[in-house]
Every structure is written in C-alpha cells, then in structure tokens.
Tab-separated table of C-alpha atoms and ligand atoms in Angstrom:
chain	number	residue	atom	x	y	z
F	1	UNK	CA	8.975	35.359	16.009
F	2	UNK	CA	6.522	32.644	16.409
F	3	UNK	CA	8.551	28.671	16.175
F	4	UNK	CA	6.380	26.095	14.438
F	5	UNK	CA	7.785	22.520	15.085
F	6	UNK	CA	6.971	20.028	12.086
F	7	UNK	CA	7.932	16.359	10.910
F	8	UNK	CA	12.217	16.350	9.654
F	9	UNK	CA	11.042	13.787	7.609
F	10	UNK	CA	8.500	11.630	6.752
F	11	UNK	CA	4.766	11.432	6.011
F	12	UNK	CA	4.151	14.545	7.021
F	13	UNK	CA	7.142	16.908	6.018
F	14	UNK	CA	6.313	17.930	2.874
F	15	UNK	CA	2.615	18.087	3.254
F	16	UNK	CA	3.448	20.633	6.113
F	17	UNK	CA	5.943	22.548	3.929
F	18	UNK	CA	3.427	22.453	1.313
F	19	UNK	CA	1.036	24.218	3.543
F	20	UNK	CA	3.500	26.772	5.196
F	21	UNK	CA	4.283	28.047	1.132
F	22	UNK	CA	0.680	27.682	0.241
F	23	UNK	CA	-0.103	30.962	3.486
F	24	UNK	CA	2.557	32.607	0.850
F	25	UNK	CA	5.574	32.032	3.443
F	26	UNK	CA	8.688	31.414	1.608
F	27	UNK	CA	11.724	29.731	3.335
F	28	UNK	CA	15.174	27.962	2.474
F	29	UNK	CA	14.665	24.155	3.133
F	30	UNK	CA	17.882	22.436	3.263
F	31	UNK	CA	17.716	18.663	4.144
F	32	UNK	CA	20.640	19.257	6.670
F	33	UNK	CA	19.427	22.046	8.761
F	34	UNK	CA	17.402	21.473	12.012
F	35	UNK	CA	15.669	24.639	11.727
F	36	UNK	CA	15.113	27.529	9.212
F	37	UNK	CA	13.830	30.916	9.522
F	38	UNK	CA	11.340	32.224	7.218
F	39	UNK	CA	12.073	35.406	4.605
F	40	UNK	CA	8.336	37.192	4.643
F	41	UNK	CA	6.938	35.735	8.064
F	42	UNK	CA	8.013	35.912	11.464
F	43	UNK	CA	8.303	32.378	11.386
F	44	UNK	CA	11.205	29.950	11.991
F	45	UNK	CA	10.623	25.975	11.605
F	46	UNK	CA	11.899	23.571	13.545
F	47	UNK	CA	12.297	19.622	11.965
F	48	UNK	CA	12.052	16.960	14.549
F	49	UNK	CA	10.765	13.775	14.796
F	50	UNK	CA	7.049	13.755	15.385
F	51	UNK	CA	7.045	11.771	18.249
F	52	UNK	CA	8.600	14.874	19.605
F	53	UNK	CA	6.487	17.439	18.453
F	54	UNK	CA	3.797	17.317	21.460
F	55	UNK	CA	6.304	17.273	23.810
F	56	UNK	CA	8.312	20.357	22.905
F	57	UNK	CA	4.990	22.276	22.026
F	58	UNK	CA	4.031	21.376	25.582
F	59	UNK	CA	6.986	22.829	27.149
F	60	UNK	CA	7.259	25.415	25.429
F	61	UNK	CA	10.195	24.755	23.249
F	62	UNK	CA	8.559	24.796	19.884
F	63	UNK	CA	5.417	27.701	20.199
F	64	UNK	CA	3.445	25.628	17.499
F	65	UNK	CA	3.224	22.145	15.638
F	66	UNK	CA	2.207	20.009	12.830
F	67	UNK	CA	1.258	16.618	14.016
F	68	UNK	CA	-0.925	13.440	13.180
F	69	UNK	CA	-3.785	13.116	15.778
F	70	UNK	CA	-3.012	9.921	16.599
F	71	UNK	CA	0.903	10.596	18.343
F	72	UNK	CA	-0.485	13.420	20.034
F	73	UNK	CA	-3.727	11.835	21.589
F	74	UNK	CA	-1.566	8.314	22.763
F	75	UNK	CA	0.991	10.893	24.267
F	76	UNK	CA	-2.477	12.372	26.434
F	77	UNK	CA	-1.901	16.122	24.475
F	78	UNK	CA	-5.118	16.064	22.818
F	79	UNK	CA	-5.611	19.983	24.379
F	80	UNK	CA	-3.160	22.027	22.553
F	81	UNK	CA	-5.201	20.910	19.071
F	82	UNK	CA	-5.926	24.430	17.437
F	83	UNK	CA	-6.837	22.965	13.963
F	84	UNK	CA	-7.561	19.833	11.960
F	85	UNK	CA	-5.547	20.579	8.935
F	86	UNK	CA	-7.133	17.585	6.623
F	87	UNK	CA	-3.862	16.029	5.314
F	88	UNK	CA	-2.074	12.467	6.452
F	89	UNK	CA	-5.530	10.873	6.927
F	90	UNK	CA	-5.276	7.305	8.118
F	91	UNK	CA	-6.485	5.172	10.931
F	92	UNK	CA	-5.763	3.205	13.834
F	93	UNK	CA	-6.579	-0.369	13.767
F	94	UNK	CA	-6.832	-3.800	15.007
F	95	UNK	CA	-5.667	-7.263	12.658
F	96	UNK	CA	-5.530	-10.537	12.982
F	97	UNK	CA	-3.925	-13.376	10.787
F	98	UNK	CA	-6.415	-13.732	7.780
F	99	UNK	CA	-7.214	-16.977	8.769
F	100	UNK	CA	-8.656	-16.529	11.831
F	101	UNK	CA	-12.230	-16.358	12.647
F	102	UNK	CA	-13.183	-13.284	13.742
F	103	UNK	CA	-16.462	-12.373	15.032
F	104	UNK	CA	-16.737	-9.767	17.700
F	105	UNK	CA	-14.208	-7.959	19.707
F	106	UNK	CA	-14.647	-10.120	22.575
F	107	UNK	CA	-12.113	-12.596	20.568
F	108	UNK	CA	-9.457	-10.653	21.579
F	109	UNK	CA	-9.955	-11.701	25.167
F	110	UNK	CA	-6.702	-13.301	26.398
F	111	UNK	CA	-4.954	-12.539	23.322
F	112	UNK	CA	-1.551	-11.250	23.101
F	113	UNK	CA	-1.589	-7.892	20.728
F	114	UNK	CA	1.465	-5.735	19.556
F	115	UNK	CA	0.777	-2.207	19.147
F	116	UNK	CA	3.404	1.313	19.113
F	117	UNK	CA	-0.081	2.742	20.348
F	118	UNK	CA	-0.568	1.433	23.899
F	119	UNK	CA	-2.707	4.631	25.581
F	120	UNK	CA	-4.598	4.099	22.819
F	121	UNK	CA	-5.352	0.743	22.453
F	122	UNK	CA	-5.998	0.354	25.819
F	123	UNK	CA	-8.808	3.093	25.785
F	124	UNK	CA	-10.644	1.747	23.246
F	125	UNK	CA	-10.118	-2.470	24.930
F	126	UNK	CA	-11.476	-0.983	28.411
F	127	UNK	CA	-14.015	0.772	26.789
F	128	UNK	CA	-15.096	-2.327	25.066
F	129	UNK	CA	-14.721	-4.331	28.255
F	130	UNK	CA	-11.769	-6.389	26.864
F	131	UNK	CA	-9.017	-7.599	28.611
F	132	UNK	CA	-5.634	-8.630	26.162
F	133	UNK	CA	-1.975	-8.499	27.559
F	134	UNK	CA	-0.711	-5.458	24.989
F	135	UNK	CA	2.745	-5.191	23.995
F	136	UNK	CA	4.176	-2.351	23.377
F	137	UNK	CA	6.725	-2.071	20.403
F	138	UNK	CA	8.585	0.523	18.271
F	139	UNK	CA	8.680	-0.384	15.001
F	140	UNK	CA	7.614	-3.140	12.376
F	141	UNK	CA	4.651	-4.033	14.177
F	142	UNK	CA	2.829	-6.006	11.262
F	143	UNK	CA	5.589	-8.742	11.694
F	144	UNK	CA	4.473	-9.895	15.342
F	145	UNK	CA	1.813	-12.329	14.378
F	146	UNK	CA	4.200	-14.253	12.370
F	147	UNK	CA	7.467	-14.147	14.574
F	148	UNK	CA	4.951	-15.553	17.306
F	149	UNK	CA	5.447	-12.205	19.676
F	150	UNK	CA	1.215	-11.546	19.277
F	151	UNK	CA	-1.878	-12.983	18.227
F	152	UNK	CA	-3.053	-9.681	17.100
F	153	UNK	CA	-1.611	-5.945	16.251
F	154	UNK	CA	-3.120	-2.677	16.648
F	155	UNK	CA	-1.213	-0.630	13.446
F	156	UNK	CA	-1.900	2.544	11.566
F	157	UNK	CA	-3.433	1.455	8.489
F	158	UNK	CA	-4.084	4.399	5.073
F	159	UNK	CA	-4.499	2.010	2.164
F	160	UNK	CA	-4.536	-1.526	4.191
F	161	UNK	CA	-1.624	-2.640	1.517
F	162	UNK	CA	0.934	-3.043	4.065
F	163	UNK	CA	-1.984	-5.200	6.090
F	164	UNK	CA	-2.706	-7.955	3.313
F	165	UNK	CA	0.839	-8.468	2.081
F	166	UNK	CA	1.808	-9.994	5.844
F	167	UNK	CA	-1.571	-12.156	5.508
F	168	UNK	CA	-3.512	-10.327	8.225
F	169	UNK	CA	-7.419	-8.418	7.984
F	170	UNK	CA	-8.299	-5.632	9.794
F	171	UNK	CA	-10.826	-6.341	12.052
F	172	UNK	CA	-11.843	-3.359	14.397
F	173	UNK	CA	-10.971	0.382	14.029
F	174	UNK	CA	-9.725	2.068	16.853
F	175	UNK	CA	-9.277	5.820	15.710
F	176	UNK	CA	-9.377	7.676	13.316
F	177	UNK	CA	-6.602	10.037	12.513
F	178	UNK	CA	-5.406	13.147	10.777
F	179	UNK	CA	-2.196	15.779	10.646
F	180	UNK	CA	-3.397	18.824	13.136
F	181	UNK	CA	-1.824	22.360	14.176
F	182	UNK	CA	-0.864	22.815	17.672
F	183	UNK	CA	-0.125	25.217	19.776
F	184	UNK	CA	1.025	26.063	23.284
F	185	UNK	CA	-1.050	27.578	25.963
F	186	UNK	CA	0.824	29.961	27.096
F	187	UNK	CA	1.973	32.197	23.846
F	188	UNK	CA	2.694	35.803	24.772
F	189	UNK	CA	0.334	38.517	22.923
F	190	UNK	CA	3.051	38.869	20.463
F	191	UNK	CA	3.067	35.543	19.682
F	192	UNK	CA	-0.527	35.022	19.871
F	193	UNK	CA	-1.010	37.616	17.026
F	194	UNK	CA	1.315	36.106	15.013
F	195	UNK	CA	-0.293	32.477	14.798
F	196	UNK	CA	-3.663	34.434	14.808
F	197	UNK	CA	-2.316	35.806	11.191
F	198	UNK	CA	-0.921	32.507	10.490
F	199	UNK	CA	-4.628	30.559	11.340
F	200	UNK	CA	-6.332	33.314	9.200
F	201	UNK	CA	-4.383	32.358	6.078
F	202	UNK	CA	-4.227	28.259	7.024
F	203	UNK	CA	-8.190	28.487	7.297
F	204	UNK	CA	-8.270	30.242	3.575
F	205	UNK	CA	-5.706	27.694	2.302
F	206	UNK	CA	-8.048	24.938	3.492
F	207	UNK	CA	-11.598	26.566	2.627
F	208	UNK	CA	-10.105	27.010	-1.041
F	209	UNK	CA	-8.791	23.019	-1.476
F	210	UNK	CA	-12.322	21.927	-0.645
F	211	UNK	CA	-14.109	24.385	-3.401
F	212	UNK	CA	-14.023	24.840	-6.844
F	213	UNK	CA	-15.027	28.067	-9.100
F	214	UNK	CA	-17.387	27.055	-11.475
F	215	UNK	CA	-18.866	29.383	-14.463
F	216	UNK	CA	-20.919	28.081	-17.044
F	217	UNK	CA	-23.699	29.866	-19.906
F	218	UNK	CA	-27.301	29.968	-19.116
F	219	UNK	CA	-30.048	30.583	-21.342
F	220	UNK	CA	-31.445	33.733	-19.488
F	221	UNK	CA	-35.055	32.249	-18.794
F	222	UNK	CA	-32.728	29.224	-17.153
F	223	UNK	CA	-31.056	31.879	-14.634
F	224	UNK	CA	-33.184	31.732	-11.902
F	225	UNK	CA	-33.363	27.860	-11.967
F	226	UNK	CA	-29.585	27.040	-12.306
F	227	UNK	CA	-28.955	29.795	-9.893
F	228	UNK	CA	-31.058	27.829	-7.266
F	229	UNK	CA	-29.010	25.236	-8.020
F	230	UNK	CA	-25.798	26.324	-7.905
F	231	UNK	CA	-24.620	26.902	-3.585
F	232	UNK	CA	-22.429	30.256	-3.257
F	233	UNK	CA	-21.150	32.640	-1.076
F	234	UNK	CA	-23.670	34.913	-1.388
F	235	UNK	CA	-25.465	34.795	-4.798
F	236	UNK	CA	-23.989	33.620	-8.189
F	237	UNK	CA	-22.586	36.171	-10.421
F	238	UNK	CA	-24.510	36.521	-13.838
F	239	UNK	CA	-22.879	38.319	-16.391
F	240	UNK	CA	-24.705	39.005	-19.786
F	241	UNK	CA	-23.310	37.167	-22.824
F	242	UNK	CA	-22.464	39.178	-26.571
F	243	UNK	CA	-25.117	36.633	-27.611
F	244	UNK	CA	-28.610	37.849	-26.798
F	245	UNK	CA	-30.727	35.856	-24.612
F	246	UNK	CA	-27.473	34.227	-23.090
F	247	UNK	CA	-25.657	34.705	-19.609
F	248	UNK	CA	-22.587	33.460	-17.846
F	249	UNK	CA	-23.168	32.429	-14.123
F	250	UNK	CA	-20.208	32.496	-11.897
F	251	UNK	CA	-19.915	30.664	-8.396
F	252	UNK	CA	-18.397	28.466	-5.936
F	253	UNK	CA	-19.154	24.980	-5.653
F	254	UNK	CA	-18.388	22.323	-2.582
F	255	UNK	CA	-16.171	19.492	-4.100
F	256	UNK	CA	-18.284	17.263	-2.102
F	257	UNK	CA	-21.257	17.628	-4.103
F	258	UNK	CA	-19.571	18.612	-7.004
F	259	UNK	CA	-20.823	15.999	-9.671
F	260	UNK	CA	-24.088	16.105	-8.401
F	261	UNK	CA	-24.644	19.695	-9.174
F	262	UNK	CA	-22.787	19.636	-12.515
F	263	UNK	CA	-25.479	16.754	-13.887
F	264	UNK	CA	-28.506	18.838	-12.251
F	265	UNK	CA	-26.971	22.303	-14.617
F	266	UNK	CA	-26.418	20.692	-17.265
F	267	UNK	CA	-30.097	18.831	-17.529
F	268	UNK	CA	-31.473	22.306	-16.627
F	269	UNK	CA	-29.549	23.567	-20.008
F	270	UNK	CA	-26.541	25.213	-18.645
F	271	UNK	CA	-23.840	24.892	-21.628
F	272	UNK	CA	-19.796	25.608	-21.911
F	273	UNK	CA	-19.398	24.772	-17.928
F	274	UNK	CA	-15.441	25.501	-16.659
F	275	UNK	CA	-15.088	24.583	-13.398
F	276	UNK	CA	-11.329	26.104	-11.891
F	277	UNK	CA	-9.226	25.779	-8.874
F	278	UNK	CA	-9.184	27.982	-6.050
F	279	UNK	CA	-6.112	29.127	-4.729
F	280	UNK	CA	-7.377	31.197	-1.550
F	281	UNK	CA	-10.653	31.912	-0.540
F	282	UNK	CA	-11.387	34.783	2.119
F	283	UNK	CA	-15.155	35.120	3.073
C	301	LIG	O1	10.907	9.492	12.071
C	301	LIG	P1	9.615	9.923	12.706
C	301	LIG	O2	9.428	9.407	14.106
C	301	LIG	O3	9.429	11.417	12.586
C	301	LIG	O4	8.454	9.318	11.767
C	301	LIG	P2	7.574	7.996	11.926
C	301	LIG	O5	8.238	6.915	11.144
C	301	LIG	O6	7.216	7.732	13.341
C	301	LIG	O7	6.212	8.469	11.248
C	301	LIG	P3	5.733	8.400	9.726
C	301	LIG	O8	6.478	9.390	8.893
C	301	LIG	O9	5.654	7.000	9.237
C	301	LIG	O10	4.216	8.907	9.934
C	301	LIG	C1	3.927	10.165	10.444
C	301	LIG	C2	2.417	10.290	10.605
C	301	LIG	O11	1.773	10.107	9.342
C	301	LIG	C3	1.763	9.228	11.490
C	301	LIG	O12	1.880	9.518	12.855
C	301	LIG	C4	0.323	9.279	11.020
C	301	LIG	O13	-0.355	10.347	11.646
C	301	LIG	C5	0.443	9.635	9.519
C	301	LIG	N1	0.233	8.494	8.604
C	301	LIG	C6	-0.622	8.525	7.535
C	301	LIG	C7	0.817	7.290	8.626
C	301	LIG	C8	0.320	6.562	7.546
C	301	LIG	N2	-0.567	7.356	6.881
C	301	LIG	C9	0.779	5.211	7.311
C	301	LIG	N3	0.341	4.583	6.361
C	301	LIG	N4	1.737	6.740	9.467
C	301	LIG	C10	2.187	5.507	9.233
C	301	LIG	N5	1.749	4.715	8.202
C	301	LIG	C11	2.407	3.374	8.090
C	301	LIG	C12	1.847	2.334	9.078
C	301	LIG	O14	2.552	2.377	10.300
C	301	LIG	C13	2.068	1.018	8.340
C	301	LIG	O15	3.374	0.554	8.514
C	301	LIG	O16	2.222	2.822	6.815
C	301	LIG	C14	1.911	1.440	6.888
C	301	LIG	C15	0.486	1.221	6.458
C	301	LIG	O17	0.201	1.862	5.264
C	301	LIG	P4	-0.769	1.179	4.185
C	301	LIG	O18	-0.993	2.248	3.158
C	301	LIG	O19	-0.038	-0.008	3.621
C	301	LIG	O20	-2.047	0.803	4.876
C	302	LIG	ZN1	7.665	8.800	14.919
C-alpha cells in the first residue's frame, strides 16, 4: 500500500483528485475524513495542508505527494520531485505600489518587502546582488504596502487580479511554479513498484491532455502531402473512403501546434476534419 499525501483543500485538491480518478483509481472522498483508502489501487490518500506535504514525504510519513513547486523549493525539498504534473501553474513575484517608478531591480535596495516566500526571495535578491530587509509573513501579503509594514511584496501571482485591485504592478518574476509528484527516497521495492504503476498511468494521463485525435478526408492524390503534414506516432492511418478517389487519414496532433496544422490541411484540400479528445495515450 503505497500513501500519497495531497492538498485537504484548496487550489490543488481537486485538481489532484481529478488526476488520481483520471489513472482509473476510484475512492470515497468525504470532506471530513483525513485520509481514504482507494477501492482498485493499493493506494490510500492522505489530505493535509500543503505546507505539510514536503515535510511528511521527507520523513517518511506520507510515501508520495502532490505539491506546487514553489512550497516545496522555499522549504529546500526540491530532490524528492519525481514529476511535473502541469496543473496549478502560477508564479512567484515581486510588486510595488503602481505609482512608483520602477526601473531595475536595484530599486529594491534598502526597501522593506513582505513575502510568505523568504528562501526564495532571498535566492533570487543575492543572486541579483540586492540587499532589502525581507519580512516574512503568513497570510494576506498584498495588504503590506498599504498598512505601511513594506515598500514592496514578493506574492504568488496566476491571473495578476488580486495584484491590481490593491493598486500594486508586478515588477520582477522570481519563479515560476507548478503542482509536482513527490516521492520519498527511501520506498521499499514493494512500494517502489507500486508508484512505478502509478507514474506509468500519470505519464499517459498527461501525454493524452496535451494531444488531440484528429481524422479528416483526403483526396487520395492529397495523401502523401497532408500526411507530411500531419505529426504522429508513427505514420497516419489512411483508410479508403465508399467514395472513390477519397480517403480518411487518422492521427495525433500536439495541441500546441494545433491550429497551425489544421489551416496547412485544410489549404492542402483535406475536407470533413474531426478533431477528438484523448483520454489515455500509451506509446
Ligand atoms: O490551507 P493550505 O495551507 O493547504 O493552502 P494555502 O492557502 O497555503 O494554499 P492555496 O490553496 O492558496 O494554494 C496552493 C498552491 O496552489 C500554491 O502553493 C501554488 O502552488 C498554487 N497556486 C496557483 C496558487 C495560485 N495559483 C494563486 N493564485 N496559490 C496561491 N494563489 C493566490 C496568491 O497567494 C494571491 O493571493 O491567489 C492570489 C493571486 O491570484 P491572482 O489570480 O489574483 O493573480
Ligand atoms: Zn499552505
């Protein structure tokens, strides 16, 4: 029975549920229990708060975790990362009151700045060859400027919303951040083989939410040209049409470049395009 500790709640519970039932793992989730054991897995979750998460992981309390990059790098854990996971993207950065001038970093010399991210912050200052007096607070940090506790703040920003409705600009960003699975060194084989199974069917979750299956008709003297076109696994799959002369090309297409292909088919005459989402994808 491998443990996996993830957020209770927050912004990233249910993305981390989400993924767990995604590898097919089904579980009761009740809002009141502090841990749950899975029906078709040998898996049992843990909710704590993710401040916590590192730490237990680390000693060995919790086997496994789901945690955002940037609580697990200021608490120096950076090593137990096994996975980016791509969900509960945001970023570290530095503000200051919109109506300050702001030109380099070196502004920030002398300055007072309130941050929850201290380790952080004070890698990236150092590195930069600034020296500010950082204070080091839990909660609410966006309100220091204008209760006078800091000249500047070092926050988490995802939309910058939060940012411009208490009158401050970002100015500098200090990391960049995303949810990650990790684990603890020192798993037994058992449990080893387990989160091997579990990283096998993570890594096919996450390979099918950045691709789409895509099948269009091709006129067949077009074949070979969309076919260049069109990126797959291997090669596309051409099927021929009831209607002579016709074919339907099947594939898999990066959601990346997605648009870019579909105008370069179509103006090489593919017709009746479908493009469908993946669920898994095992290559
Ligand atoms: O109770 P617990 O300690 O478990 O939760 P928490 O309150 O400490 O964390 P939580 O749930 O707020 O965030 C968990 C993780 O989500 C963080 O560690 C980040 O990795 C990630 N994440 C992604 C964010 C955001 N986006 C985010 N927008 N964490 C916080 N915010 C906050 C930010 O602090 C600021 O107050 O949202 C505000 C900014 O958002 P915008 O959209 O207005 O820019
Ligand atoms: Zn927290």
């Amino acid at each position: 029975m491998l443990r996996i500790a993830i957020q209770k709640s927050g912004r990233l519970s249910e993305e981390s549920l989400n993924l767990i039932r995604e590898c097919g793992i089904s579980f009761v989730n009740s809002s009141l229990k502090l841990k749950t054991e899975c029906t078709n897995f040998p898996l049992e979750i843990l909710f704590l708060r993710d401040d916590d998460i590192p730490g237990y992981v680390a000693d060995g309390v919790a086997d496994i975790g789901i945690v955002g990059q940037n609580v697990l790098v200021e608490e120096g854990k950076e090593e137990l990362t096994v996975e980016k996971l791509g969900f509960s993207k945001c970023r570290l950065s530095l503000a200051v009151p919109k109506s300050d001038e702001y030109t380099s970093i070196h502004d920030l010399n002398g300055k007072n700045i309130a941050t929850s991210y201290p380790n952080l912050l004070k890698a990236f200052l150092d590195a930069q060859g600034v020296q500010a007096q950082i204070h080091t607070i839990s909660g609410s940090v966006e309100i220091a400027p204008s209760i006078g506790l800091a000249e500047a703040i070092c926050d988490i920003v995802s939309s910058g919303s939060t940012l411009i409705s208490n009158g401050l600009k970002e100015v500098e960003r200090v990391f960049k951040s995303e949810a990650v699975l990790i684990a603890s060194p020192e798993l037994s084989p058992e449990k080893r083989g387990v989160l091997e199974k579990l990283l096998f069917r993570i890594q096919a979750v996450q390979r099918a939410r950045k691709a789409k299956y895509i099948l269009l008709n091709s006129p067949d003297d077009k074949i070979e040209e969309i076919s260049r076109l069109l990126p797959s696994i291997k090669a596309p799959t051409v099927l021929p049409l009831a209607e002579e002369g016709w074919s339907s090309l099947h594939s898999v297409v990066n959601e990346d470049d997605f648009w870019e292909i579909i105008e370069k088919i179509k103006a090489a005459g593919a017709q009746g395009i479908l493009v469908v989402p993946i669920e898994k994808m095992i290559i």
